[in-house]
Coordinates of N, CA and C in Angstrom, one line a residue:
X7 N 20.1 29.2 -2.3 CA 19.4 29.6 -1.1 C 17.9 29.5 -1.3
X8 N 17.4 29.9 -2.4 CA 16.0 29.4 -2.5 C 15.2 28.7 -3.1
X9 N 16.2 27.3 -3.1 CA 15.4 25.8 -3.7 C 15.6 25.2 -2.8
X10 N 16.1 25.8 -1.4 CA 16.5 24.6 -0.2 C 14.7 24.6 0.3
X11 N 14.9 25.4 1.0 CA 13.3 25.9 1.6 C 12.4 26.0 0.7
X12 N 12.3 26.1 -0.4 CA 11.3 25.5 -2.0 C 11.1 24.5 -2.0
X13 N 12.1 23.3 -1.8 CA 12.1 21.8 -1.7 C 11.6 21.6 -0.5
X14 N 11.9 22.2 0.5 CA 11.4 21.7 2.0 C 9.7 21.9 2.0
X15 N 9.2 23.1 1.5 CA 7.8 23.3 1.7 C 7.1 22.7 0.9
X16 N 7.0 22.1 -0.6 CA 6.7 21.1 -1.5 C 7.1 19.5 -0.8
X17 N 7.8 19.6 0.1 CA 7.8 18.2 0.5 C 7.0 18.2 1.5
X18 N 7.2 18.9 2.7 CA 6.0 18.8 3.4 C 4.5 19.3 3.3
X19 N 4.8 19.8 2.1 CA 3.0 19.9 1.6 C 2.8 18.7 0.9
X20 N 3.0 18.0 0.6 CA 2.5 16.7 -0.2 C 3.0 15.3 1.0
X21 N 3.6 15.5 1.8 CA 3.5 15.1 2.9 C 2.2 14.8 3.7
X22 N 1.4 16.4 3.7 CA 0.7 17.1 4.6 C -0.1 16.0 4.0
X23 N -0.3 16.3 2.6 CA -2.1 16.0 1.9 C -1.9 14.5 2.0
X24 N -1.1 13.6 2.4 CA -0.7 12.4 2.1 C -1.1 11.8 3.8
X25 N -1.2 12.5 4.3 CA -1.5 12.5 5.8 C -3.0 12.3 5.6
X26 N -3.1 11.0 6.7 CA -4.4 10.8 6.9 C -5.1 11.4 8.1
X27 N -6.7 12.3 8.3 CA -6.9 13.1 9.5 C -6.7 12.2 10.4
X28 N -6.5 11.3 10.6 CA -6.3 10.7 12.2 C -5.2 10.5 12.6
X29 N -4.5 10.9 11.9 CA -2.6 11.0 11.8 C -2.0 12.1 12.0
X30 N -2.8 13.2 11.7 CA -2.6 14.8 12.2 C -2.6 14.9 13.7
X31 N -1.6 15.4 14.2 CA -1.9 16.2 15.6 C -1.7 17.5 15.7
X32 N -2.8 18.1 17.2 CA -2.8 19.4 17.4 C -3.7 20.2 16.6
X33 N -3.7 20.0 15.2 CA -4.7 21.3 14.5 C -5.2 20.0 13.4
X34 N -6.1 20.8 12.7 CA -7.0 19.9 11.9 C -6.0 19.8 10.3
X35 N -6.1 19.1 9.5 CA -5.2 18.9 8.4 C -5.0 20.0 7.3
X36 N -6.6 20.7 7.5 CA -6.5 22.0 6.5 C -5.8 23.1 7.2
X37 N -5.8 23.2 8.4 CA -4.8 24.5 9.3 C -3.6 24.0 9.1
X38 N -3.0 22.5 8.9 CA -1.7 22.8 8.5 C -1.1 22.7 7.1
X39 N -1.8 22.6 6.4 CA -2.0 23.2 5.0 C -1.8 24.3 4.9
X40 N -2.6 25.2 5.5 CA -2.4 26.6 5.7 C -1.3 27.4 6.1
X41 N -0.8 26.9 7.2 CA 0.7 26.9 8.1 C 1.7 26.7 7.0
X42 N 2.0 25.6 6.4 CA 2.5 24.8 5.7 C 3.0 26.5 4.4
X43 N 1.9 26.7 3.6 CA 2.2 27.7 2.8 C 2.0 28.8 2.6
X44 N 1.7 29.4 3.8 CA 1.5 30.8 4.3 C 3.2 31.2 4.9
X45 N 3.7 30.2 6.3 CA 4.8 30.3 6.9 C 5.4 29.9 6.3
X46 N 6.1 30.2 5.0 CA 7.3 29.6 3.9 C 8.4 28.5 4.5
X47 N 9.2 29.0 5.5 CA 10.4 28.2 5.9 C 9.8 27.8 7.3
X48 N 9.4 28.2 8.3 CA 9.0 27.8 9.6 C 7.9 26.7 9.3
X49 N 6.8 26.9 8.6 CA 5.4 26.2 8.7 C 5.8 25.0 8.3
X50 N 7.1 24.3 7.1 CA 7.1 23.0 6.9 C 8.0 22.5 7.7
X51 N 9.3 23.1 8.7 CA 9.5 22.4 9.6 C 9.2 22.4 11.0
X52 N 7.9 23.1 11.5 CA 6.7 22.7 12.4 C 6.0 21.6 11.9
X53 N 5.7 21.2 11.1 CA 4.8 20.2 10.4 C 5.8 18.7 10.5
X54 N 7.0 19.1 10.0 CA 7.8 17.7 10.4 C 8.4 17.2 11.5
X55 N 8.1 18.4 12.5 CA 8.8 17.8 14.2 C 7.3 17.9 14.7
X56 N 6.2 18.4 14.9 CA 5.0 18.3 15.5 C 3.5 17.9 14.6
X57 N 3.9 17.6 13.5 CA 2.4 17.9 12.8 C 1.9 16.6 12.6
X58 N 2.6 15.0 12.9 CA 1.8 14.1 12.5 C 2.5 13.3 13.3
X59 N 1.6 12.1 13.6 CA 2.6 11.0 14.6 C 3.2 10.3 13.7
X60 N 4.0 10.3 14.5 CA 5.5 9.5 13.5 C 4.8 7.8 13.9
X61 N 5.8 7.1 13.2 CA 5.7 5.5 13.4 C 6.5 5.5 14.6
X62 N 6.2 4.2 14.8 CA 7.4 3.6 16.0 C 8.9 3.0 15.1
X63 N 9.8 2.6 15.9 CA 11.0 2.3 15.0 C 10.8 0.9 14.2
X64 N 12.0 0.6 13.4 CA 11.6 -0.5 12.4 C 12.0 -1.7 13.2
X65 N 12.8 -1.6 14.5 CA 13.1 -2.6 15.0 C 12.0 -3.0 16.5
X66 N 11.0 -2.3 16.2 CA 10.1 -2.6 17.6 C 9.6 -4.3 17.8
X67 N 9.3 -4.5 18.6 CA 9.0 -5.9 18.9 C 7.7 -6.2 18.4
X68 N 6.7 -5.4 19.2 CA 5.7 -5.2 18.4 C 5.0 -4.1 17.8
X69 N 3.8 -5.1 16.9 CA 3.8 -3.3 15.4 C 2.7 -2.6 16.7
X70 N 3.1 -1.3 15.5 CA 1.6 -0.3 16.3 C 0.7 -0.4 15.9
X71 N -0.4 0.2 16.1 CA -1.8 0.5 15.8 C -1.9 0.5 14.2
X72 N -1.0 1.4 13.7 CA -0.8 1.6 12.6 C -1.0 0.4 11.3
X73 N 0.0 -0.5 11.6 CA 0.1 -2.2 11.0 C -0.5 -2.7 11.3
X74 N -1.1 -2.8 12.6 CA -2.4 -3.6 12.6 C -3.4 -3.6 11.3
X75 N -3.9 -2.1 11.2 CA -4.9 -2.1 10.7 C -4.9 -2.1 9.0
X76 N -3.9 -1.4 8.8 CA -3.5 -1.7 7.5 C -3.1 -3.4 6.8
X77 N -2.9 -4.1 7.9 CA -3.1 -5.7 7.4 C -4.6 -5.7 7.9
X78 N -5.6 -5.5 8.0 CA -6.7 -6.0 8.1 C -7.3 -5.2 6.7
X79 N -6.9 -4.2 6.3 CA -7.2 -3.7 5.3 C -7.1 -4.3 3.5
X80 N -6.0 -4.9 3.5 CA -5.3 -5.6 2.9 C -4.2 -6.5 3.0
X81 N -4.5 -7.7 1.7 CA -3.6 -9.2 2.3 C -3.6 -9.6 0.9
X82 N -2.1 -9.6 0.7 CA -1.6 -10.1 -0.7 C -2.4 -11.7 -1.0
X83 N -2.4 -11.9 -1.9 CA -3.2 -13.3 -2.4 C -2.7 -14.0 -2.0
X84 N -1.0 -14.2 -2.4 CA -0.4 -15.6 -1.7 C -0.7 -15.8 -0.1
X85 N -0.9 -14.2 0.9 CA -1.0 -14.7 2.0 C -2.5 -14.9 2.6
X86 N -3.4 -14.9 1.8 CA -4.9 -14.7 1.7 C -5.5 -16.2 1.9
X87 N -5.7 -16.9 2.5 CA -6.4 -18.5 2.5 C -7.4 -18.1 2.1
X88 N -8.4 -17.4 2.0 CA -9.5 -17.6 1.0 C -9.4 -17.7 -0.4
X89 N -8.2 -16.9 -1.4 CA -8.1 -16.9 -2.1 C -7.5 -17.9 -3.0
X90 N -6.4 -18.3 -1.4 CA -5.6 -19.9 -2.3 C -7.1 -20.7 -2.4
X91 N -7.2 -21.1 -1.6 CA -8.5 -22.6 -1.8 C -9.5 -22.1 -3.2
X92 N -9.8 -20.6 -3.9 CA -10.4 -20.5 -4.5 C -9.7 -20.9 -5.9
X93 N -8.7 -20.9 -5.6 CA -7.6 -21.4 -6.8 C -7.5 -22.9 -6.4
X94 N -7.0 -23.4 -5.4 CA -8.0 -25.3 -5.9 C -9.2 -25.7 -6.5
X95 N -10.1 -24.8 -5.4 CA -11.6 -24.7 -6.4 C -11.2 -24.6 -7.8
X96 N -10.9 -24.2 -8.4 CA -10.4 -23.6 -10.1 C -10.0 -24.7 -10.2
X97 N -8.8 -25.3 -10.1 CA -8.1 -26.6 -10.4 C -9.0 -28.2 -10.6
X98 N -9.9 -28.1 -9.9 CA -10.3 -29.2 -9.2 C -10.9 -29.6 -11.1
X99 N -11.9 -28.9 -11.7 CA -12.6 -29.1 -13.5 C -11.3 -29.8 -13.7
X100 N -10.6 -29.1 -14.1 CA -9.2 -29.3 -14.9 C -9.0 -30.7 -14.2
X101 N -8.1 -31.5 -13.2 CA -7.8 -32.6 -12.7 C -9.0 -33.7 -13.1
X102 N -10.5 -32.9 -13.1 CA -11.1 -34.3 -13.3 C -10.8 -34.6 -15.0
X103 N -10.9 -33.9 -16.4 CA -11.0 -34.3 -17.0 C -10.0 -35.5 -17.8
X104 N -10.3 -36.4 -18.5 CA -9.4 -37.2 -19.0 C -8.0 -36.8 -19.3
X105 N -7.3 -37.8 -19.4 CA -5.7 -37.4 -19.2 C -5.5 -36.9 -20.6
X106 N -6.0 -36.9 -21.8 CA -5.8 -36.5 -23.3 C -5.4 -34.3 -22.7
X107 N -5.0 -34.4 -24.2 CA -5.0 -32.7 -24.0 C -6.5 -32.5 -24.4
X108 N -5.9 -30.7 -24.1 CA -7.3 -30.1 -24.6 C -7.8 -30.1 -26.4
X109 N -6.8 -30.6 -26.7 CA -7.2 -30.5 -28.7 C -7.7 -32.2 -28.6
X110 N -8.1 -32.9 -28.0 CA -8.1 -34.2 -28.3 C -7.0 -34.7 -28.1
X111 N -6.1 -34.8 -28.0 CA -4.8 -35.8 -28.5 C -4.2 -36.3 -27.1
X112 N -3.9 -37.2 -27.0 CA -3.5 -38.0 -25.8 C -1.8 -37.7 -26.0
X113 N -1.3 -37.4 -24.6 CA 0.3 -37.1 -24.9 C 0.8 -38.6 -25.0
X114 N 0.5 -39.7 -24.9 CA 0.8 -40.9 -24.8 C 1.0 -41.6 -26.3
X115 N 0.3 -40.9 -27.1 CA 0.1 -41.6 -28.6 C 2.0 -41.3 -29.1
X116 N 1.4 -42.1 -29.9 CA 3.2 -42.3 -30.5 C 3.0 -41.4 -31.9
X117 N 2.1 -41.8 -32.5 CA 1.7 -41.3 -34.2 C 1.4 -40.0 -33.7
X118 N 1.5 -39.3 -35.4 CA 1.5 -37.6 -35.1 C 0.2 -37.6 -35.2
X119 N -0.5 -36.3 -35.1 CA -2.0 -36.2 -36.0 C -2.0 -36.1 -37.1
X120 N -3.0 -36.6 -37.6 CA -3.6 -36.6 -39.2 C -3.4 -35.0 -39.7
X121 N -3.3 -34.8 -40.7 CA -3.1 -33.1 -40.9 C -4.5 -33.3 -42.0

């Protein structure tokens, strides 16, 4: 009986602090911090049905506000076009030099190297 509501207030306090202030509704993020571990069993489940805007569902057509900005924030490399072309750029040395390897040796020669 008292690791249910132990577990519930530790989750919604690290919930809370994980909450960004523009994501809080109603009171400011330190008052529900406060709420949160002053009001033992009430304060973390006010914080999980009123204390932050939820997302929209996973099946919405289009994203919210939320996705938006978070892809403008960041963009994996593979899906990054500035970053591919800078990796051609990189490539492009390498393609000009002669077809030999980089130790000298042409993969074409038949004989081994001189040791």
């Amino acid at each position: 009986m008292f690791l249910v509501p132990l577990a519930l207030t530790i989750y919604a306090f690290i919930d809370c602090l994980n909450t960004s202030e523009e994501e809080t509704k109603h009171l400011p993020k330190i008052a529900w911090v406060f709420i949160i571990l002053l009001f033992w069993i009430v304060g973390p489940v006010v914080w999980l049905i009123a204390g932050k805007t939820r997302r929209s569902a996973a099946g919405a057509s289009e994203p919210g506000s939320w996705q938006r900005s978070r892809r403008q924030q960041w963009v994996a490399p593979d899906d990054n076009p500035d970053f591919l072309k800078s990796l051609k750029d990189d490539r492009k040395p390498e393609a000009e030099e002669e077809p030999g390897r980089r130790d000298g040796t042409n993969p074409d020669d038949k004989a081994p190297p001189a040791s």
